[in-house]
PDB file of N, CA and C in Angstrom:
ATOM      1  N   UNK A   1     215.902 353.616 157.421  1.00 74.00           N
ATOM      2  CA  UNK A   1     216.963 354.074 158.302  1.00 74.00           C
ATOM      3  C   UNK A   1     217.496 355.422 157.839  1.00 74.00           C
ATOM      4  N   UNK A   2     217.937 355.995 158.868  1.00 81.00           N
ATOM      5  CA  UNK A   2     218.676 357.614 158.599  1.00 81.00           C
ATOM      6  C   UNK A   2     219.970 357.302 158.173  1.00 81.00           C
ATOM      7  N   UNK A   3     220.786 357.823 157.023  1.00 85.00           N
ATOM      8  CA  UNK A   3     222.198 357.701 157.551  1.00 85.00           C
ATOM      9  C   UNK A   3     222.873 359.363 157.974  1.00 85.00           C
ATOM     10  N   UNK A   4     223.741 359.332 158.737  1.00 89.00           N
ATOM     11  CA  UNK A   4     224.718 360.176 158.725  1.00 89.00           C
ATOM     12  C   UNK A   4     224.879 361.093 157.237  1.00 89.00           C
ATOM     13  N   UNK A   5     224.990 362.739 157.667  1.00 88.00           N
ATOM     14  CA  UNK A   5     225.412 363.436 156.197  1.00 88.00           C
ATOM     15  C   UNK A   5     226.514 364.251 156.946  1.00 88.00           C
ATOM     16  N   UNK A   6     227.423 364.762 156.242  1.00 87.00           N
ATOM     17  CA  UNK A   6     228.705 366.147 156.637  1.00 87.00           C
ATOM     18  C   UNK A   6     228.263 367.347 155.639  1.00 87.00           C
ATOM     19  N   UNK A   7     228.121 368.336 156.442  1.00 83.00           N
ATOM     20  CA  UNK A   7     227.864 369.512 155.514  1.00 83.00           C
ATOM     21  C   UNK A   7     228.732 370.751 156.127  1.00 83.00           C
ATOM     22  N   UNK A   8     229.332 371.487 155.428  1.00 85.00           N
ATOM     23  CA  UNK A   8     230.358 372.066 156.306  1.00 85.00           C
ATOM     24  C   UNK A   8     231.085 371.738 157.528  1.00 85.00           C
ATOM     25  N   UNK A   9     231.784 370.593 157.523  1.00 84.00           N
ATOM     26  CA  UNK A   9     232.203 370.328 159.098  1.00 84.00           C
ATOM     27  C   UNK A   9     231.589 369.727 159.907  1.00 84.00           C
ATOM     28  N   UNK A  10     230.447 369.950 159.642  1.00 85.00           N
ATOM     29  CA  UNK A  10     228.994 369.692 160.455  1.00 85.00           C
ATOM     30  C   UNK A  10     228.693 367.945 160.380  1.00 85.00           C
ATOM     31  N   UNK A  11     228.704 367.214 161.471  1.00 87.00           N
ATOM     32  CA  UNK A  11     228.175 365.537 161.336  1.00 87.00           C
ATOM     33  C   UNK A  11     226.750 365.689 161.314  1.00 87.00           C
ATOM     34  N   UNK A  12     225.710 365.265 160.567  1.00 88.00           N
ATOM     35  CA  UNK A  12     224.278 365.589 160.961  1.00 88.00           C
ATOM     36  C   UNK A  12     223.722 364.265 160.605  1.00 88.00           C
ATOM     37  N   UNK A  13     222.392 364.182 161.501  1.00 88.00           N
ATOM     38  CA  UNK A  13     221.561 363.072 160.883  1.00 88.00           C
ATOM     39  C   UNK A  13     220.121 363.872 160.886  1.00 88.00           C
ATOM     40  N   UNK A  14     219.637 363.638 159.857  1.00 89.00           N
ATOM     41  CA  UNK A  14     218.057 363.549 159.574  1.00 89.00           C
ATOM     42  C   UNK A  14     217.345 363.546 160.458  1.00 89.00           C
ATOM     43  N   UNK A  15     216.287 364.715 160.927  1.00 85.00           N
ATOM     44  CA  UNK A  15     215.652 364.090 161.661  1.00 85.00           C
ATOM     45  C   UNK A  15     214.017 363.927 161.410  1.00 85.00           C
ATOM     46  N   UNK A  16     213.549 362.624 161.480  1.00 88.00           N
ATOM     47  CA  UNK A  16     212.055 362.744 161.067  1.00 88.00           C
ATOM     48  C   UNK A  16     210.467 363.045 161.607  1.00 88.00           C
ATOM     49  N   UNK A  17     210.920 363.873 162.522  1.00 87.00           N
ATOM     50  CA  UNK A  17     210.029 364.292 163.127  1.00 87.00           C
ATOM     51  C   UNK A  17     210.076 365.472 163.859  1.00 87.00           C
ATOM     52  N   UNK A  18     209.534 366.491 163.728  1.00 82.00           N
ATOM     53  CA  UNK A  18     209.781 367.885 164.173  1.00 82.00           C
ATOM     54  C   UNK A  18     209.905 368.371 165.565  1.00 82.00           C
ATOM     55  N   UNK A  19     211.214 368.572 166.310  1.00 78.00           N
ATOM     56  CA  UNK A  19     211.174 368.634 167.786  1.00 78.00           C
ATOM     57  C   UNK A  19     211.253 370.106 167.634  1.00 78.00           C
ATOM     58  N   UNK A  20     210.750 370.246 168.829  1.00 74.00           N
ATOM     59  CA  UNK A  20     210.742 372.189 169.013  1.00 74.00           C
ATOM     60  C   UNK A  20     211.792 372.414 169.553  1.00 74.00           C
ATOM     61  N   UNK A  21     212.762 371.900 169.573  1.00 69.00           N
ATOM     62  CA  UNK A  21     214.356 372.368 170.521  1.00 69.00           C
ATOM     63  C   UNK A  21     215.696 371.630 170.105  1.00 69.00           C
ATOM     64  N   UNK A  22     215.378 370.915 169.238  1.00 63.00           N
ATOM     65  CA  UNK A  22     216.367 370.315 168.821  1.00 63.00           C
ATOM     66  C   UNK A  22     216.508 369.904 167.501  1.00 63.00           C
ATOM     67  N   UNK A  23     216.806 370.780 166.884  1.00 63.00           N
ATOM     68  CA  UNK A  23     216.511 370.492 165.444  1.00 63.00           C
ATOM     69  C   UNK A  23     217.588 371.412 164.949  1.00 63.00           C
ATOM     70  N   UNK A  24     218.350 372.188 163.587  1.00 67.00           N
ATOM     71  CA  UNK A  24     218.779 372.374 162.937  1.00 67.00           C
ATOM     72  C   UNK A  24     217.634 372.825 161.694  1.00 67.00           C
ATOM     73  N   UNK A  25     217.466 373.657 161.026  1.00 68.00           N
ATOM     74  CA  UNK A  25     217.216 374.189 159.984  1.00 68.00           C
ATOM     75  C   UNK A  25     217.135 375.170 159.243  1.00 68.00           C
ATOM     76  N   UNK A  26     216.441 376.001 158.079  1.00 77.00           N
ATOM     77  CA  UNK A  26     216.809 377.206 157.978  1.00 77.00           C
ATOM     78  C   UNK A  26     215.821 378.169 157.936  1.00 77.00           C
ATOM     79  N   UNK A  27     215.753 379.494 157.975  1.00 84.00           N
ATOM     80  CA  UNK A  27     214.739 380.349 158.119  1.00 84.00           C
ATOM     81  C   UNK A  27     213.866 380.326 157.320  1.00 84.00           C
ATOM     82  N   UNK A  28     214.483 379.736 155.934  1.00 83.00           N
ATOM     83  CA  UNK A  28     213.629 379.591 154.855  1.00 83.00           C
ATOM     84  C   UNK A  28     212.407 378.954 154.908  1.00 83.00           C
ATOM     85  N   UNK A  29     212.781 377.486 155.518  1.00 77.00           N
ATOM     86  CA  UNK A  29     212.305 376.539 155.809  1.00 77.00           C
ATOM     87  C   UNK A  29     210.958 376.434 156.604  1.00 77.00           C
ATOM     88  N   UNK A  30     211.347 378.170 157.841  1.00 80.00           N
ATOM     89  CA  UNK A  30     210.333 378.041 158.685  1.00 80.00           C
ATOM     90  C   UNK A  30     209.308 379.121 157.969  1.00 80.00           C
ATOM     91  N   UNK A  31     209.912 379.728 157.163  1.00 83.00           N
ATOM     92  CA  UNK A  31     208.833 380.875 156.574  1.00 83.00           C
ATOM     93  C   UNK A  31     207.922 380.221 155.213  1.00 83.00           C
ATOM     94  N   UNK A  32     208.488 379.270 154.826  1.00 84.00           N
ATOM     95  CA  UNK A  32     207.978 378.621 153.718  1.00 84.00           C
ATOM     96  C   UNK A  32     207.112 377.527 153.566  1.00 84.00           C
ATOM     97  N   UNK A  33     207.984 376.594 154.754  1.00 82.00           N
ATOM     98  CA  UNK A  33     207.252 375.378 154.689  1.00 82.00           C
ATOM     99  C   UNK A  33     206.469 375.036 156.472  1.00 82.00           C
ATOM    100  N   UNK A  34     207.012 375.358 157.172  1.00 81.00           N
ATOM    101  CA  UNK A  34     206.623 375.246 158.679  1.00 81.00           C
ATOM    102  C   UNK A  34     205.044 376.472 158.796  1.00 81.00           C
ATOM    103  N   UNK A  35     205.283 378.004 158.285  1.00 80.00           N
ATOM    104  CA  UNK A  35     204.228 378.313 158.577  1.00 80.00           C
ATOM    105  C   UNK A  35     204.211 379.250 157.132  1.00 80.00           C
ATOM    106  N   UNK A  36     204.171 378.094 155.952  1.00 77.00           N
ATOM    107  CA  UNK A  36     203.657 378.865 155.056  1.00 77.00           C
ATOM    108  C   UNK A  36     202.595 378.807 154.367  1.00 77.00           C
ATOM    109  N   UNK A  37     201.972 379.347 153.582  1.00 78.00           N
ATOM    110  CA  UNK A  37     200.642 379.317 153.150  1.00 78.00           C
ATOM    111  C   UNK A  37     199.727 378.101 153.373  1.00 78.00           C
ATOM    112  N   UNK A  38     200.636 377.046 152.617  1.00 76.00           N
ATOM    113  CA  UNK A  38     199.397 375.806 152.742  1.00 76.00           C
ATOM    114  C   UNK A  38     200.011 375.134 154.237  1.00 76.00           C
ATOM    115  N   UNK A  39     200.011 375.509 155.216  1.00 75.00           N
ATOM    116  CA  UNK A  39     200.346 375.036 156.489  1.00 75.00           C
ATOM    117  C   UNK A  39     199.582 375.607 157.346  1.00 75.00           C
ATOM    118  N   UNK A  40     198.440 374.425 158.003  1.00 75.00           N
ATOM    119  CA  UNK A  40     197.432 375.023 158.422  1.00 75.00           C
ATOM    120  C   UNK A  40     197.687 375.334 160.043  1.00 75.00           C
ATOM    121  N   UNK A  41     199.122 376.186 160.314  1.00 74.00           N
ATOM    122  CA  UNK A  41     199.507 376.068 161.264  1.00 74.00           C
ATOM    123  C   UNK A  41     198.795 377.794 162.189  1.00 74.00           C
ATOM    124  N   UNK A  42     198.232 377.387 163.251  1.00 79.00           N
ATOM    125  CA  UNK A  42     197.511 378.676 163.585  1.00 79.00           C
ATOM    126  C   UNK A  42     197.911 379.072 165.263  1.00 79.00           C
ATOM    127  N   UNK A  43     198.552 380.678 164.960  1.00 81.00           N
ATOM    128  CA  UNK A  43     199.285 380.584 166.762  1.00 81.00           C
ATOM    129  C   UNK A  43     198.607 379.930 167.942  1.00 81.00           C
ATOM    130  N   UNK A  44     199.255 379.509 168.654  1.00 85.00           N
ATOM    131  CA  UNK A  44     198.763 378.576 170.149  1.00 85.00           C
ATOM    132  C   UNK A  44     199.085 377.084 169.574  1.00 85.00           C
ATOM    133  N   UNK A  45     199.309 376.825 168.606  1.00 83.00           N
ATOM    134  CA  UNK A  45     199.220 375.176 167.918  1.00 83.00           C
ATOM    135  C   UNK A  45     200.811 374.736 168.480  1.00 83.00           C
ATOM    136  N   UNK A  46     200.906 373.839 169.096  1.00 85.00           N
ATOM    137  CA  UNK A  46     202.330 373.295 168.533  1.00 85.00           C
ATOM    138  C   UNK A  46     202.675 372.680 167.713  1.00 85.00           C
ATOM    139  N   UNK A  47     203.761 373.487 167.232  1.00 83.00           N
ATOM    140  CA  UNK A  47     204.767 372.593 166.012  1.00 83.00           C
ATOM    141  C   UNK A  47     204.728 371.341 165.826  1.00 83.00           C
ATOM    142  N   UNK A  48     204.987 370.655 166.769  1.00 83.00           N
ATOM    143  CA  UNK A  48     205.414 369.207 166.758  1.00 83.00           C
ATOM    144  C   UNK A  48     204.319 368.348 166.524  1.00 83.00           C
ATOM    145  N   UNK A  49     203.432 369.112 167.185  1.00 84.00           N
ATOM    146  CA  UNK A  49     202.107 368.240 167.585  1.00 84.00           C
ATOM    147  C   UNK A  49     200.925 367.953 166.198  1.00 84.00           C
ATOM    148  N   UNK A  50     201.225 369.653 165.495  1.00 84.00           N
ATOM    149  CA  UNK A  50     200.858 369.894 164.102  1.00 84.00           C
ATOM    150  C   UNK A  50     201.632 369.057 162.810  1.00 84.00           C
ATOM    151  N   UNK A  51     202.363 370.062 162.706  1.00 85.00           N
ATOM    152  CA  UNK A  51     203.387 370.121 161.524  1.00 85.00           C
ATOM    153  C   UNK A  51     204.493 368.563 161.745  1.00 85.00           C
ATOM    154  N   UNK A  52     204.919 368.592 162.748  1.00 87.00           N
ATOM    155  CA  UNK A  52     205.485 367.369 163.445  1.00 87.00           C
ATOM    156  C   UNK A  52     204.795 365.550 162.487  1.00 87.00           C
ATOM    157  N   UNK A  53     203.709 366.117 163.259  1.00 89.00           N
ATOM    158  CA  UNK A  53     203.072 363.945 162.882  1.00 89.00           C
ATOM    159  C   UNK A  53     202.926 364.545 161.673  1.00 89.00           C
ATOM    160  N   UNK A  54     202.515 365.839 160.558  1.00 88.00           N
ATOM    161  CA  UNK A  54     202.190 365.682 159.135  1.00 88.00           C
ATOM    162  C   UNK A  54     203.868 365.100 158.556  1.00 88.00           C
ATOM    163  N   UNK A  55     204.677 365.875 158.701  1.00 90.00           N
ATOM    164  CA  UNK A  55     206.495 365.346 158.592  1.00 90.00           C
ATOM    165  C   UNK A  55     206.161 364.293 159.009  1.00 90.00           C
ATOM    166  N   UNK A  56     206.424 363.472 159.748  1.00 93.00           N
ATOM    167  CA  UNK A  56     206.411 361.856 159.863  1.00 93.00           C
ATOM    168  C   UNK A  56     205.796 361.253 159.161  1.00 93.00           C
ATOM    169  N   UNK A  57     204.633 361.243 159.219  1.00 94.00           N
ATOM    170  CA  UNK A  57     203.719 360.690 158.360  1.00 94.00           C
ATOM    171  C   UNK A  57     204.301 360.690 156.950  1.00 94.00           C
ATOM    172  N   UNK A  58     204.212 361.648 156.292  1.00 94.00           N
ATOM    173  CA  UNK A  58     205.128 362.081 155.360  1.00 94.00           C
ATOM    174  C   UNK A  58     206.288 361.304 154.632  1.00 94.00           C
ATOM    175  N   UNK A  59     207.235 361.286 156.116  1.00 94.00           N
ATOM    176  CA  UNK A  59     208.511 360.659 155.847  1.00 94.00           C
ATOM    177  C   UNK A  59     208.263 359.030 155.868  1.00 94.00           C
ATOM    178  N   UNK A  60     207.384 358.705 156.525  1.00 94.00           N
ATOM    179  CA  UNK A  60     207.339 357.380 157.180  1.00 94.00           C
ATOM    180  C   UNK A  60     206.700 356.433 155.994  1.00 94.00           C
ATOM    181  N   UNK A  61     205.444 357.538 155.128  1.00 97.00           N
ATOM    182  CA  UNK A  61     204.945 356.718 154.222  1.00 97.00           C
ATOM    183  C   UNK A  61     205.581 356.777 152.822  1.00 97.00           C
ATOM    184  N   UNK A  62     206.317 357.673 152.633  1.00 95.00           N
ATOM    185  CA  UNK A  62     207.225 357.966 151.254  1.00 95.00           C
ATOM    186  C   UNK A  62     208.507 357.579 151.377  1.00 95.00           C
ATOM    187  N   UNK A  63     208.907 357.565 152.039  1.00 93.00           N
ATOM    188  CA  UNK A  63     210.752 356.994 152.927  1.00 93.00           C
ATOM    189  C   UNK A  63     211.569 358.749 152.624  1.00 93.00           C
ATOM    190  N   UNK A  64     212.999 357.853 153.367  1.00 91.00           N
ATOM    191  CA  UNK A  64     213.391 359.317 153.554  1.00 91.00           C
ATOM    192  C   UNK A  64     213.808 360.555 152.278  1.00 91.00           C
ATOM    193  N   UNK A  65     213.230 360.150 151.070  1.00 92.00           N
ATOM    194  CA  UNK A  65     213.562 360.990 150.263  1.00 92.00           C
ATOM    195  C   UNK A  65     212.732 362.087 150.236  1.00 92.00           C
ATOM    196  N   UNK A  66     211.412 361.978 151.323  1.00 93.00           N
ATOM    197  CA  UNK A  66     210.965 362.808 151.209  1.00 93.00           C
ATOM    198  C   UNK A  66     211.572 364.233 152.347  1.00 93.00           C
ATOM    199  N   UNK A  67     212.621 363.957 152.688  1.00 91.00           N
ATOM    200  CA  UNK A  67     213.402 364.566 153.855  1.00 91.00           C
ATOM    201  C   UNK A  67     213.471 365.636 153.531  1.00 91.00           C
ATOM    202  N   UNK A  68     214.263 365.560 152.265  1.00 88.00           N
ATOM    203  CA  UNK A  68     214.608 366.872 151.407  1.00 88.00           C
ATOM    204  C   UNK A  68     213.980 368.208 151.861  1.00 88.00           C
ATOM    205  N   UNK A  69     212.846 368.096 151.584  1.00 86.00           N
ATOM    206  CA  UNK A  69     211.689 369.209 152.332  1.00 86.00           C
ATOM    207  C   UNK A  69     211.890 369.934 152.874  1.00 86.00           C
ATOM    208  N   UNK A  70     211.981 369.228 154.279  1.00 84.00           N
ATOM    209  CA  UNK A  70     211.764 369.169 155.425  1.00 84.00           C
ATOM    210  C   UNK A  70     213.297 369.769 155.929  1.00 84.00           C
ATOM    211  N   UNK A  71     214.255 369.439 155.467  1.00 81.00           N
ATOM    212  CA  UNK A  71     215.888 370.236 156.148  1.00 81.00           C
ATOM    213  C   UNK A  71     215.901 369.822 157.387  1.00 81.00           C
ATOM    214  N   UNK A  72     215.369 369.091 157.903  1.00 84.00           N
ATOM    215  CA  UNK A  72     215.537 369.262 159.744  1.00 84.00           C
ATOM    216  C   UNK A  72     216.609 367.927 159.897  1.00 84.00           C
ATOM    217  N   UNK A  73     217.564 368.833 160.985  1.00 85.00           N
ATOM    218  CA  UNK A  73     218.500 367.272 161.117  1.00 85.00           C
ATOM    219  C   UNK A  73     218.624 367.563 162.981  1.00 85.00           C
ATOM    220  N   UNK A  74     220.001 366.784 163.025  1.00 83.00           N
ATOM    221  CA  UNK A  74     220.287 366.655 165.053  1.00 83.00           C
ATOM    222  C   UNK A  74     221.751 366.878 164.252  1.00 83.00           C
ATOM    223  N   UNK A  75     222.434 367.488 165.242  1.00 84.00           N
ATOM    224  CA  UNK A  75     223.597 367.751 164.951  1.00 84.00           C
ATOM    225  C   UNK A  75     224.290 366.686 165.882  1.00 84.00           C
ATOM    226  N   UNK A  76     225.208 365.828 165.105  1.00 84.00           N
ATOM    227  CA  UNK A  76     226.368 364.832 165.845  1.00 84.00           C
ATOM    228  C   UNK A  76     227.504 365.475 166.786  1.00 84.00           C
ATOM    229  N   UNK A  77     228.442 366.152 165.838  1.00 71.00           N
ATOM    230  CA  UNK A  77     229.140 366.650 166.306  1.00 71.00           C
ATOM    231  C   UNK A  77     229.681 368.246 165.508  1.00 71.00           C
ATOM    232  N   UNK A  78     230.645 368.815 166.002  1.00 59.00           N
ATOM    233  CA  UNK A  78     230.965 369.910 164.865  1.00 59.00           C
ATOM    234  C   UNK A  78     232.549 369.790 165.369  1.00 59.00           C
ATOM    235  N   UNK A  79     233.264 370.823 164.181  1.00 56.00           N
ATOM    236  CA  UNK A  79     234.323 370.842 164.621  1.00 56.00           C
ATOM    237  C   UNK A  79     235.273 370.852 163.142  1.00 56.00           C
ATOM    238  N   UNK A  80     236.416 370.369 163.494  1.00 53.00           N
ATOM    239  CA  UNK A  80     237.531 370.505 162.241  1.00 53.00           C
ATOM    240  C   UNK A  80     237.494 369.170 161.581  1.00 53.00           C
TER     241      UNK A  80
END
């Protein structure tokens, strides 16, 4: 199971599987780990379809500590 995290204000949950539109993460993330060296990600591919089931898989067979990684969450809510 996911739980709920707060990070600046921010309500977020985990998310384990890579959506192309709804996600949260950081640039780092996409230059490093989404299309970085050992990511056999090649233009025309989709994300999700690629990189996506390897993250699940991933998460699904290691549990969610392997999240860490990965940074991708859904944002709950924001605010004060």
């Amino acid at each position: 199971r996911v739980a709920e995290e707060a990070w600046g204000g921010l309500r977020l949950v985990p998310v384990v599987f890579w959506y192309d539109s709804t996600h949260i993460t950081s640039v780092r993330q996409y230059r490093e780990l989404v299309f970085g060296p050992a990511e056999p990600y090649r233009p025309g591919n989709f994300v999700e379809e690629t990189f996506g089931v390897r993250q699940r898989q991933d998460i699904m067979s290691t549990g969610m500590a392997a999240h860490a990684k990965y940074g991708t969450y859904h944002c709950v809510s924001y605010g004060r």
